[in-house]
Amino acid sequence: MNKKVLASILATVLTVTTLAGCGSSSSAPAAGGSDANAPAASGDAAQASDSAGKQTDGKNLPTLTTEPMEITLWDIATEDPSKSTQEGAVQRFMKDYPNIKINQVHQQNDNYKQQLVVAMSSGQCPNIYVHWGGGPMAEYYKSGYANDLTEMYAKYDHPEFIDAAVAQSTYDGKMLAIPFGGLSGCDIFYNKTIFKDLGLEVPTTIDELEAVCEKLKENNIIPFTLANASKWTGSMYYMYLVARHSGNAEFDAAYTQENGGTFTSDAFIWAGTKIQDWVKKGYFPDGVNSLSADDNQDRALLYDGSAAMMLHGAWQVSGIKNDSEEWYNENLGVFRFPEDSEAKAKGVPQDVEIGTAIGMGMSFNCFKEDGSVDQDMLDACYVLATQYFNDDTYNNDQMTSGTQPSIKGMEENIDDPNMKIIADVFFNASNVQLWYDQYLPASVTEVHKNCMTELFGLEKTPKEIGEEHDAAMKKAIAEQ
């Protein structure tokens, strides 16, 4: 796909509702650490003698230009702690390389993908941009907006990322992004105080979960807080219910649309029906489709005791801690999404979890006007992403805020009890299903998210929603 074709596709995408990706602007997670197995510095790959005092000294990295250079970086770190952490990485890099200016632009999460689409379609794509991997990353590469990092990654030092993080940063055997986000599992956060006061036990099956919801309703407490204006937040319930009812089998088949695969199969109908049943029973807040996750309207209902549970990503740990560490320590617990006991009895695996091994990744758009690679700029971007968004300071900030870097061995440093549970769930999973809105092709992603509005708004039946998915998936496959 060339850039002109992409511009046409992106223009079509812009006619739909604003894009949003899984993750939170208040807690975009990051990874860190150095590759202990990387080769020692040698030859022209070592830093030049005039770089004495840099934190990259002695490492096997490209020698960066001494000429003036400007690099534009887009991220979604609009709030602390991620904002300060990511700005700190940029400042440390510019201190070591004062001739290179990094223009760091923070974008609101819900608008970020849309702004990136506009920038690409107008030829104004930033030199470094963050994303969630999956289908969109592949499209960025095929459209000419992402450098192939395979050779650089093999040649130069980098953090020793876990295999799953490398896999999610790879497409068609090519390394297209540097992971900088931590392990983002998806679990149910709950108010331990409310559970204790009402004598509720942590549910392990969906039947038990529904019994807990009924008890909460009897006490005028909303079972689940959910801000679904962003649409991907509601998708978490849909994904988990599909996974618990069929493992990965039915989603994988629907994705390829082969051998009878369809989004109207049993698991999808069951998941959609369950969600609409929960909506009718009042398990979610009134006006759920108008509440904003970016404005933390879901967390607000947890804080004031109006709601007892919230299905969300692990980044909520740092966000809630940053809001009030005292409230966090006194009230918040976490448990994995309960099992479907009937499906389990039929042999359906119940250890498929939802989330990502990278949180986010950084891709580079370093090309000259003639289409050739701007190697000087690409070298600088590589060093920034692998060494400064991955140094000890960055790692410590991430661990302190409750984010586990996607680095081998880092799980041994976790001391937060909730993060320990999240990590255990993640590492015990048979498979981690990447968020649908990141895994699906971009055009199908938009249909999927719009369907989540329709699902929670009781506007269409689960079968109609499945048919919308199928039509979009067939079209995307035909256009590949």
Tab-separated table of C-alpha atoms in Angstrom:
chain	number	residue	atom	x	y	z
A	1	MET	CA	0.000	0.000	0.000
A	2	ASN	CA	1.526	3.374	-0.937
A	3	LYS	CA	1.047	6.746	0.705
A	4	LYS	CA	-1.576	7.909	-1.784
A	5	VAL	CA	-3.655	4.820	-1.131
A	6	LEU	CA	-3.250	5.327	2.607
A	7	ALA	CA	-4.427	8.907	2.327
A	8	SER	CA	-7.625	7.692	0.686
A	9	ILE	CA	-8.193	5.060	3.351
A	10	LEU	CA	-7.427	7.464	6.178
A	11	ALA	CA	-9.807	10.021	4.782
A	12	THR	CA	-12.516	7.377	4.967
A	13	VAL	CA	-11.533	6.514	8.525
A	14	LEU	CA	-11.913	10.135	9.540
A	15	THR	CA	-15.585	10.098	8.673
A	16	VAL	CA	-16.305	7.798	11.595
A	17	THR	CA	-16.315	8.492	15.290
A	18	THR	CA	-13.089	9.679	16.925
A	19	LEU	CA	-10.543	6.916	17.341
A	20	ALA	CA	-9.316	5.774	20.716
A	21	GLY	CA	-6.897	3.108	21.783
A	22	CYS	CA	-6.556	0.913	24.803
A	23	GLY	CA	-4.531	2.640	27.449
A	24	SER	CA	-4.719	5.773	29.473
A	25	SER	CA	-3.029	9.083	28.890
A	26	SER	CA	-2.450	9.312	32.620
A	27	SER	CA	-0.410	6.159	32.712
A	28	ALA	CA	1.128	5.224	29.380
A	29	PRO	CA	3.442	2.465	30.643
A	30	ALA	CA	7.071	1.997	29.693
A	31	ALA	CA	9.857	-0.563	29.757
A	32	GLY	CA	13.510	-0.398	30.631
A	33	GLY	CA	16.796	-2.161	31.204
A	34	SER	CA	19.837	-3.111	29.189
A	35	ASP	CA	20.509	-6.282	27.279
A	36	ALA	CA	23.006	-8.161	29.389
A	37	ASN	CA	23.753	-10.416	26.445
A	38	ALA	CA	24.453	-7.623	23.957
A	39	PRO	CA	27.950	-7.566	22.395
A	40	ALA	CA	30.556	-5.214	23.809
A	41	ALA	CA	31.226	-1.893	22.071
A	42	SER	CA	33.654	-2.162	19.177
A	43	GLY	CA	34.765	-0.355	16.026
A	44	ASP	CA	32.601	2.363	14.538
A	45	ALA	CA	29.600	1.167	16.552
A	46	ALA	CA	31.129	2.460	19.791
A	47	GLN	CA	30.526	6.000	20.947
A	48	ALA	CA	33.193	8.473	19.826
A	49	SER	CA	35.680	9.811	22.346
A	50	ASP	CA	33.978	13.213	22.389
A	51	SER	CA	30.926	11.596	24.011
A	52	ALA	CA	32.673	11.174	27.384
A	53	GLY	CA	30.239	11.464	30.229
A	54	LYS	CA	27.169	10.297	28.320
A	55	GLN	CA	25.103	7.543	29.867
A	56	THR	CA	25.491	5.685	26.576
A	57	ASP	CA	29.278	5.473	26.971
A	58	GLY	CA	30.712	1.997	26.547
A	59	LYS	CA	27.652	0.624	24.817
A	60	ASN	CA	27.396	-0.827	21.352
A	61	LEU	CA	25.379	1.924	19.709
A	62	PRO	CA	25.572	4.018	16.532
A	63	THR	CA	27.672	7.164	16.763
A	64	LEU	CA	25.270	10.095	16.563
A	65	THR	CA	25.747	13.153	14.405
A	66	THR	CA	27.246	16.321	15.850
A	67	GLU	CA	25.305	18.479	13.393
A	68	PRO	CA	22.133	20.301	14.513
A	69	MET	CA	19.025	18.149	14.224
A	70	GLU	CA	15.368	18.394	15.216
A	71	ILE	CA	13.153	15.380	15.878
A	72	THR	CA	9.408	15.488	16.507
A	73	LEU	CA	7.993	12.930	18.946
A	74	TRP	CA	4.283	12.321	19.587
A	75	ASP	CA	3.004	10.495	22.653
A	76	ILE	CA	-0.137	10.373	24.820
A	77	ALA	CA	1.501	11.279	28.125
A	78	THR	CA	-0.751	14.195	29.050
A	79	GLU	CA	-0.804	13.604	32.813
A	80	ASP	CA	1.586	12.579	35.563
A	81	PRO	CA	3.204	10.279	36.381
A	82	SER	CA	3.805	9.299	32.749
A	83	LYS	CA	4.170	12.909	31.559
A	84	SER	CA	7.063	13.663	33.917
A	85	THR	CA	8.653	10.274	33.366
A	86	GLN	CA	8.650	10.545	29.582
A	87	GLU	CA	9.726	14.179	29.572
A	88	GLY	CA	12.595	13.181	31.857
A	89	ALA	CA	13.825	10.633	29.313
A	90	VAL	CA	13.833	13.292	26.586
A	91	GLN	CA	15.641	15.807	28.802
A	92	ARG	CA	18.377	13.290	29.694
A	93	PHE	CA	18.905	12.543	26.004
A	94	MET	CA	19.155	16.233	25.047
A	95	LYS	CA	21.607	16.852	27.894
A	96	ASP	CA	23.891	14.186	26.447
A	97	TYR	CA	23.288	15.282	22.834
A	98	PRO	CA	22.677	19.063	22.987
A	99	ASN	CA	22.826	19.403	19.198
A	100	ILE	CA	19.675	17.279	18.862
A	101	LYS	CA	16.407	18.923	19.818
A	102	ILE	CA	13.409	16.685	20.558
A	103	ASN	CA	10.096	18.421	20.027
A	104	GLN	CA	7.877	16.362	22.320
A	105	VAL	CA	4.142	16.734	21.665
A	106	HIS	CA	1.623	15.219	24.095
A	107	GLN	CA	-1.682	14.227	22.507
A	108	GLN	CA	-4.965	13.390	24.236
A	109	ASN	CA	-5.502	9.643	24.102
A	110	ASP	CA	-8.980	9.669	22.553
A	111	ASN	CA	-7.863	12.024	19.770
A	112	TYR	CA	-4.392	10.601	19.282
A	113	LYS	CA	-5.040	8.073	16.539
A	114	GLN	CA	-7.139	10.562	14.645
A	115	GLN	CA	-4.388	13.177	14.819
A	116	LEU	CA	-1.824	10.612	13.678
A	117	VAL	CA	-4.072	9.641	10.770
A	118	VAL	CA	-4.399	13.297	9.750
A	119	ALA	CA	-0.640	13.811	10.000
A	120	MET	CA	0.124	10.798	7.835
A	121	SER	CA	-2.487	11.609	5.225
A	122	SER	CA	-1.086	15.143	4.913
A	123	GLY	CA	2.555	14.110	4.823
A	124	GLN	CA	3.246	15.558	8.287
A	125	CYS	CA	3.872	12.333	10.213
A	126	PRO	CA	6.135	12.865	13.263
A	127	ASN	CA	9.588	11.292	13.286
A	128	ILE	CA	8.750	9.216	16.369
A	129	TYR	CA	5.232	8.190	17.268
A	130	VAL	CA	3.784	5.830	19.811
A	131	HIS	CA	1.149	3.191	19.115
A	132	TRP	CA	-0.260	-0.074	20.440
A	133	GLY	CA	1.088	-2.473	17.792
A	134	GLY	CA	-1.222	-4.879	15.975
A	135	GLY	CA	-2.988	-4.113	12.707
A	136	PRO	CA	-2.389	-0.344	12.721
A	137	MET	CA	1.386	-0.813	13.110
A	138	ALA	CA	1.409	-3.098	10.067
A	139	GLU	CA	-0.528	-0.502	8.057
A	140	TYR	CA	1.875	2.280	9.075
A	141	TYR	CA	4.749	0.165	7.766
A	142	LYS	CA	3.071	-0.920	4.530
A	143	SER	CA	2.138	2.707	3.890
A	144	GLY	CA	5.725	3.903	4.201
A	145	TYR	CA	5.632	5.592	7.613
A	146	ALA	CA	7.656	3.141	9.714
A	147	ASN	CA	11.322	2.227	9.398
A	148	ASP	CA	12.393	-1.411	9.438
A	149	LEU	CA	14.528	-1.767	12.590
A	150	THR	CA	15.431	-5.439	12.184
A	151	GLU	CA	19.107	-4.957	11.346
A	152	MET	CA	19.656	-2.238	13.941
A	153	TYR	CA	17.983	-4.320	16.625
A	154	ALA	CA	20.261	-7.258	15.799
A	155	LYS	CA	23.416	-5.120	15.683
A	156	TYR	CA	23.104	-2.672	18.565
A	157	ASP	CA	22.403	-2.763	22.287
A	158	HIS	CA	18.814	-2.730	23.487
A	159	PRO	CA	16.819	-3.844	26.527
A	160	GLU	CA	16.259	-7.574	26.873
A	161	PHE	CA	12.531	-7.414	26.210
A	162	ILE	CA	10.396	-10.445	26.893
A	163	ASP	CA	9.626	-12.521	23.812
A	164	ALA	CA	5.963	-11.489	23.760
A	165	ALA	CA	6.957	-7.812	23.615
A	166	VAL	CA	9.282	-8.432	20.674
A	167	ALA	CA	6.564	-10.426	18.925
A	168	GLN	CA	4.032	-7.607	19.311
A	169	SER	CA	6.578	-5.159	17.872
A	170	THR	CA	7.134	-7.346	14.825
A	171	TYR	CA	5.236	-7.740	11.567
A	172	ASP	CA	6.097	-10.128	8.741
A	173	GLY	CA	9.410	-10.938	10.419
A	174	LYS	CA	10.407	-7.268	10.655
A	175	MET	CA	11.027	-5.346	13.884
A	176	LEU	CA	8.980	-2.164	13.445
A	177	ALA	CA	8.844	-0.680	16.935
A	178	ILE	CA	10.789	-0.414	20.173
A	179	PRO	CA	8.602	-1.470	23.105
A	180	PHE	CA	8.460	1.119	25.835
A	181	GLY	CA	5.253	0.132	27.585
A	182	GLY	CA	4.910	-2.272	30.458
A	183	LEU	CA	2.873	-5.426	30.707
A	184	SER	CA	-0.734	-4.302	30.586
A	185	GLY	CA	-2.954	-7.102	31.753
A	186	CYS	CA	-6.691	-6.558	32.038
A	187	ASP	CA	-8.322	-7.453	35.358
A	188	ILE	CA	-11.156	-6.432	37.655
A	189	PHE	CA	-10.312	-3.777	40.226
A	190	TYR	CA	-12.629	-3.713	43.222
A	191	ASN	CA	-13.305	-1.808	46.417
A	192	LYS	CA	-12.179	-4.144	49.201
A	193	THR	CA	-13.947	-2.048	51.817
A	194	ILE	CA	-17.335	-2.433	50.122
A	195	PHE	CA	-16.808	-6.163	49.664
A	196	LYS	CA	-15.855	-6.564	53.331
A	197	ASP	CA	-18.758	-4.489	54.602
A	198	LEU	CA	-21.249	-6.567	52.566
A	199	GLY	CA	-19.584	-9.898	53.297
A	200	LEU	CA	-18.754	-10.520	49.630
A	201	GLU	CA	-16.122	-12.982	48.453
A	202	VAL	CA	-14.027	-12.490	45.339
A	203	PRO	CA	-15.887	-14.375	42.571
A	204	THR	CA	-14.090	-17.069	40.582
A	205	THR	CA	-16.910	-17.913	38.152
A	206	ILE	CA	-19.230	-15.729	36.091
A	207	ASP	CA	-22.198	-17.134	38.023
A	208	GLU	CA	-20.557	-15.997	41.269
A	209	LEU	CA	-19.806	-12.620	39.693
A	210	GLU	CA	-23.467	-12.137	38.836
A	211	ALA	CA	-24.441	-13.069	42.411
A	212	VAL	CA	-22.040	-10.379	43.672
A	213	CYS	CA	-23.605	-7.878	41.271
A	214	GLU	CA	-27.086	-8.667	42.573
A	215	LYS	CA	-25.958	-8.169	46.172
A	216	LEU	CA	-24.402	-4.831	45.272
A	217	LYS	CA	-27.596	-3.731	43.503
A	218	GLU	CA	-29.622	-4.633	46.602
A	219	ASN	CA	-27.436	-2.177	48.499
A	220	ASN	CA	-27.794	0.589	45.892
A	221	ILE	CA	-24.221	0.196	44.650
A	222	ILE	CA	-23.451	0.072	40.921
A	223	PRO	CA	-21.630	-3.212	40.291
A	224	PHE	CA	-19.343	-1.977	37.480
A	225	THR	CA	-18.161	1.530	36.790
A	226	LEU	CA	-17.650	1.954	33.045
A	227	ALA	CA	-16.988	5.041	30.930
A	228	ASN	CA	-17.771	3.850	27.409
A	229	ALA	CA	-17.648	7.116	25.478
A	230	SER	CA	-14.230	5.913	24.292
A	231	LYS	CA	-15.769	2.579	23.183
A	232	TRP	CA	-12.650	0.482	23.739
A	233	THR	CA	-13.471	0.357	27.431
A	234	GLY	CA	-16.699	-1.551	26.808
A	235	SER	CA	-14.816	-3.813	24.422
A	236	MET	CA	-12.918	-5.267	27.379
A	237	TYR	CA	-16.082	-6.956	28.654
A	238	TYR	CA	-16.895	-8.275	25.195
A	239	MET	CA	-13.389	-9.656	24.675
A	240	TYR	CA	-13.250	-11.408	28.027
A	241	LEU	CA	-16.676	-12.991	27.704
A	242	VAL	CA	-15.771	-14.289	24.229
A	243	ALA	CA	-12.448	-15.630	25.559
A	244	ARG	CA	-14.035	-17.343	28.550
A	245	HIS	CA	-16.712	-18.974	26.371
A	246	SER	CA	-14.409	-20.211	23.595
A	247	GLY	CA	-10.757	-19.540	24.412
A	248	ASN	CA	-9.176	-18.051	21.290
A	249	ALA	CA	-10.753	-20.453	18.822
A	250	GLU	CA	-13.801	-18.491	17.695
A	251	PHE	CA	-12.058	-15.122	17.507
A	252	ASP	CA	-9.179	-16.588	15.494
A	253	ALA	CA	-11.652	-18.164	13.062
A	254	ALA	CA	-13.688	-14.969	12.738
A	255	TYR	CA	-10.517	-12.965	12.111
A	256	THR	CA	-9.618	-15.056	9.070
A	257	GLN	CA	-13.245	-15.556	7.984
A	258	GLU	CA	-12.190	-19.069	6.955
A	259	ASN	CA	-13.622	-22.511	7.698
A	260	GLY	CA	-16.926	-21.074	8.824
A	261	GLY	CA	-15.375	-18.421	11.055
A	262	THR	CA	-17.819	-15.634	11.886
A	263	PHE	CA	-18.478	-12.966	14.479
A	264	THR	CA	-21.992	-14.394	14.801
A	265	SER	CA	-20.715	-17.681	16.238
A	266	ASP	CA	-21.879	-18.907	19.628
A	267	ALA	CA	-19.255	-17.155	21.750
A	268	PHE	CA	-19.920	-13.719	20.243
A	269	ILE	CA	-23.691	-14.058	20.555
A	270	TRP	CA	-23.314	-15.320	24.123
A	271	ALA	CA	-20.987	-12.446	25.059
A	272	GLY	CA	-23.214	-9.788	23.500
A	273	THR	CA	-26.331	-11.250	25.106
A	274	LYS	CA	-24.635	-11.368	28.512
A	275	ILE	CA	-23.576	-7.721	28.255
A	276	GLN	CA	-27.042	-6.548	27.259
A	277	ASP	CA	-28.540	-8.588	30.090
A	278	TRP	CA	-26.177	-6.849	32.500
A	279	VAL	CA	-27.105	-3.455	31.072
A	280	LYS	CA	-30.812	-4.181	31.581
A	281	LYS	CA	-30.167	-5.311	35.151
A	282	GLY	CA	-28.360	-2.066	35.965
A	283	TYR	CA	-24.878	-3.482	36.392
A	284	PHE	CA	-23.420	-0.392	34.678
A	285	PRO	CA	-23.917	3.352	35.319
A	286	ASP	CA	-26.757	5.230	33.673
A	287	GLY	CA	-25.567	6.977	30.509
A	288	VAL	CA	-22.591	4.623	30.247
A	289	ASN	CA	-21.908	5.614	26.625
A	290	SER	CA	-21.557	9.286	27.545
A	291	LEU	CA	-19.025	8.858	30.369
A	292	SER	CA	-15.377	9.579	29.520
A	293	ALA	CA	-12.474	7.391	30.580
A	294	ASP	CA	-9.977	10.096	29.627
A	295	ASP	CA	-11.648	12.364	32.177
A	296	ASN	CA	-11.533	9.523	34.723
A	297	GLN	CA	-15.289	9.574	35.189
A	298	ASP	CA	-15.168	5.819	35.742
A	299	ARG	CA	-12.604	6.115	38.538
A	300	ALA	CA	-14.648	8.874	40.160
A	301	LEU	CA	-17.490	6.415	40.771
A	302	LEU	CA	-15.038	4.090	42.495
A	303	TYR	CA	-13.655	6.836	44.691
A	304	ASP	CA	-17.000	8.024	46.040
A	305	GLY	CA	-18.298	4.499	46.643
A	306	SER	CA	-21.021	4.689	43.998
A	307	ALA	CA	-19.551	1.653	42.194
A	308	ALA	CA	-17.671	-1.364	43.469
A	309	MET	CA	-15.774	-2.823	40.496
A	310	MET	CA	-14.002	-1.731	37.304
A	311	LEU	CA	-12.681	-3.954	34.523
A	312	HIS	CA	-9.642	-2.166	33.162
A	313	GLY	CA	-5.962	-2.314	32.259
A	314	ALA	CA	-3.036	-2.526	34.667
A	315	TRP	CA	-2.178	1.122	34.013
A	316	GLN	CA	-4.982	1.998	36.421
A	317	VAL	CA	-2.649	1.107	39.292
A	318	SER	CA	-0.359	4.062	38.624
A	319	GLY	CA	-3.273	6.359	37.799
A	320	ILE	CA	-5.167	5.613	41.012
A	321	LYS	CA	-2.000	5.735	43.117
A	322	ASN	CA	-1.224	9.118	41.646
A	323	ASP	CA	-4.730	10.360	42.501
A	324	SER	CA	-4.551	9.128	46.094
A	325	GLU	CA	-2.071	6.574	47.335
A	326	GLU	CA	-3.867	6.494	50.690
A	327	TRP	CA	-7.207	5.576	49.067
A	328	TYR	CA	-5.428	3.044	46.882
A	329	ASN	CA	-3.754	1.288	49.803
A	330	GLU	CA	-6.879	1.237	51.947
A	331	ASN	CA	-9.468	0.238	49.369
A	332	LEU	CA	-8.248	-1.239	46.113
A	333	GLY	CA	-7.901	-4.915	45.280
A	334	VAL	CA	-7.797	-6.837	42.013
A	335	PHE	CA	-8.870	-10.228	40.692
A	336	ARG	CA	-8.770	-11.986	37.316
A	337	PHE	CA	-11.871	-12.093	35.155
A	338	PRO	CA	-13.970	-15.050	36.405
A	339	GLU	CA	-14.307	-18.323	34.505
A	340	ASP	CA	-17.232	-19.647	32.509
A	341	SER	CA	-17.876	-22.867	34.458
A	342	GLU	CA	-20.095	-24.413	31.764
A	343	ALA	CA	-17.520	-23.783	29.034
A	344	LYS	CA	-14.783	-25.093	31.316
A	345	ALA	CA	-16.721	-28.336	31.805
A	346	LYS	CA	-16.699	-28.728	28.023
A	347	GLY	CA	-12.925	-28.392	27.902
A	348	VAL	CA	-12.674	-24.722	26.889
A	349	PRO	CA	-9.421	-23.240	28.290
A	350	GLN	CA	-10.031	-20.575	30.908
A	351	ASP	CA	-6.506	-19.142	31.027
A	352	VAL	CA	-6.687	-16.826	28.006
A	353	GLU	CA	-6.174	-13.280	29.258
A	354	ILE	CA	-6.686	-9.884	27.625
A	355	GLY	CA	-3.970	-7.253	27.364
A	356	THR	CA	-0.630	-6.483	25.797
A	357	ALA	CA	3.009	-7.309	26.390
A	358	ILE	CA	4.246	-3.896	25.271
A	359	GLY	CA	1.628	-1.419	26.449
A	360	MET	CA	2.891	0.823	23.664
A	361	GLY	CA	5.708	0.865	21.138
A	362	MET	CA	7.702	3.572	19.365
A	363	SER	CA	7.978	3.516	15.588
A	364	PHE	CA	10.195	5.844	13.569
A	365	ASN	CA	9.397	7.825	10.440
A	366	CYS	CA	12.907	8.811	9.356
A	367	PHE	CA	12.911	9.295	5.603
A	368	LYS	CA	14.327	11.935	3.263
A	369	GLU	CA	12.268	13.663	0.590
A	370	ASP	CA	13.460	11.183	-2.020
A	371	GLY	CA	12.172	8.284	0.096
A	372	SER	CA	15.588	7.066	1.257
A	373	VAL	CA	16.262	6.442	4.937
A	374	ASP	CA	17.610	9.365	6.958
A	375	GLN	CA	20.139	7.220	8.818
A	376	ASP	CA	21.452	10.004	11.081
A	377	MET	CA	17.963	10.698	12.369
A	378	LEU	CA	17.119	7.000	12.630
A	379	ASP	CA	20.264	6.416	14.705
A	380	ALA	CA	19.255	9.195	17.094
A	381	CYS	CA	15.716	7.859	17.422
A	382	TYR	CA	17.007	4.364	18.138
A	383	VAL	CA	19.322	5.593	20.891
A	384	LEU	CA	16.591	7.725	22.469
A	385	ALA	CA	14.058	4.894	22.489
A	386	THR	CA	16.322	2.053	23.602
A	387	GLN	CA	18.589	3.856	26.060
A	388	TYR	CA	16.729	6.805	27.588
A	389	PHE	CA	13.195	5.476	27.619
A	390	ASN	CA	14.852	2.380	29.075
A	391	ASP	CA	17.448	3.593	31.558
A	392	ASP	CA	17.513	2.972	35.307
A	393	THR	CA	15.750	6.245	36.078
A	394	TYR	CA	12.918	5.384	33.720
A	395	ASN	CA	12.631	1.853	35.103
A	396	ASN	CA	12.545	3.031	38.687
A	397	ASP	CA	9.849	5.588	37.900
A	398	GLN	CA	7.771	2.910	36.212
A	399	MET	CA	8.092	0.411	39.030
A	400	THR	CA	7.356	3.083	41.625
A	401	SER	CA	4.141	4.054	39.836
A	402	GLY	CA	3.008	0.437	39.563
A	403	THR	CA	3.959	-0.367	35.964
A	404	GLN	CA	5.957	-3.508	35.216
A	405	PRO	CA	8.418	-3.032	32.342
A	406	SER	CA	8.370	-5.636	29.550
A	407	ILE	CA	11.882	-6.691	30.456
A	408	LYS	CA	13.032	-10.171	31.392
A	409	GLY	CA	13.445	-10.538	35.151
A	410	MET	CA	11.746	-7.277	36.065
A	411	GLU	CA	8.815	-9.152	37.631
A	412	GLU	CA	11.137	-10.075	40.502
A	413	ASN	CA	11.163	-6.424	41.599
A	414	ILE	CA	7.410	-6.072	42.098
A	415	ASP	CA	6.345	-5.270	45.655
A	416	ASP	CA	2.845	-3.864	45.076
A	417	PRO	CA	0.338	-6.634	46.004
A	418	ASN	CA	-2.078	-5.741	43.202
A	419	MET	CA	0.661	-5.693	40.591
A	420	LYS	CA	1.849	-9.082	41.846
A	421	ILE	CA	-1.613	-10.510	41.146
A	422	ILE	CA	-1.760	-8.864	37.713
A	423	ALA	CA	1.705	-10.195	36.827
A	424	ASP	CA	0.852	-13.700	38.041
A	425	VAL	CA	-2.307	-13.726	35.917
A	426	PHE	CA	-0.322	-12.490	32.922
A	427	PHE	CA	2.509	-14.996	33.197
A	428	ASN	CA	0.166	-17.919	33.894
A	429	ALA	CA	-1.907	-17.236	30.782
A	430	SER	CA	-1.879	-19.768	27.956
A	431	ASN	CA	-2.289	-16.832	25.581
A	432	VAL	CA	-2.637	-13.069	25.873
A	433	GLN	CA	-5.186	-11.742	23.406
A	434	LEU	CA	-4.213	-8.255	22.233
A	435	TRP	CA	-7.024	-5.713	22.472
A	436	TYR	CA	-9.414	-6.147	19.542
A	437	ASP	CA	-9.168	-2.450	18.677
A	438	GLN	CA	-5.408	-2.928	18.186
A	439	TYR	CA	-5.389	-6.418	16.694
A	440	LEU	CA	-8.081	-5.899	14.068
A	441	PRO	CA	-7.374	-3.968	10.840
A	442	ALA	CA	-7.961	-0.231	11.304
A	443	SER	CA	-11.181	-0.189	9.259
A	444	VAL	CA	-12.606	-3.096	11.267
A	445	THR	CA	-11.487	-1.463	14.501
A	446	GLU	CA	-13.784	1.472	13.832
A	447	VAL	CA	-16.724	-0.834	13.200
A	448	HIS	CA	-15.899	-2.794	16.340
A	449	LYS	CA	-15.802	0.276	18.555
A	450	ASN	CA	-19.002	1.691	17.102
A	451	CYS	CA	-20.598	-1.688	17.750
A	452	MET	CA	-19.630	-1.412	21.420
A	453	THR	CA	-21.686	1.782	21.605
A	454	GLU	CA	-24.586	-0.004	19.964
A	455	LEU	CA	-24.195	-3.025	22.217
A	456	PHE	CA	-24.153	-1.168	25.533
A	457	GLY	CA	-26.792	1.252	24.259
A	458	LEU	CA	-29.104	-1.671	23.409
A	459	GLU	CA	-29.375	-0.240	19.899
A	460	LYS	CA	-28.675	-3.489	18.011
A	461	THR	CA	-28.797	-7.187	18.760
A	462	PRO	CA	-25.625	-9.252	19.260
A	463	LYS	CA	-26.334	-10.969	15.923
A	464	GLU	CA	-26.602	-7.629	14.085
A	465	ILE	CA	-23.366	-6.511	15.699
A	466	GLY	CA	-21.665	-9.733	14.622
A	467	GLU	CA	-22.870	-9.229	11.070
A	468	GLU	CA	-21.396	-5.716	11.052
A	469	HIS	CA	-18.043	-7.177	12.113
A	470	ASP	CA	-18.180	-9.864	9.436
A	471	ALA	CA	-18.946	-7.394	6.660
A	472	ALA	CA	-16.085	-5.117	7.724
A	473	MET	CA	-13.642	-8.034	8.068
A	474	LYS	CA	-14.528	-9.441	4.642
A	475	LYS	CA	-14.000	-6.022	3.084
A	476	ALA	CA	-10.659	-5.536	4.825
A	477	ILE	CA	-9.447	-8.963	3.689
A	478	ALA	CA	-10.524	-8.257	0.101
A	479	GLU	CA	-8.573	-4.977	0.109
A	480	GLN	CA	-5.331	-6.508	1.388
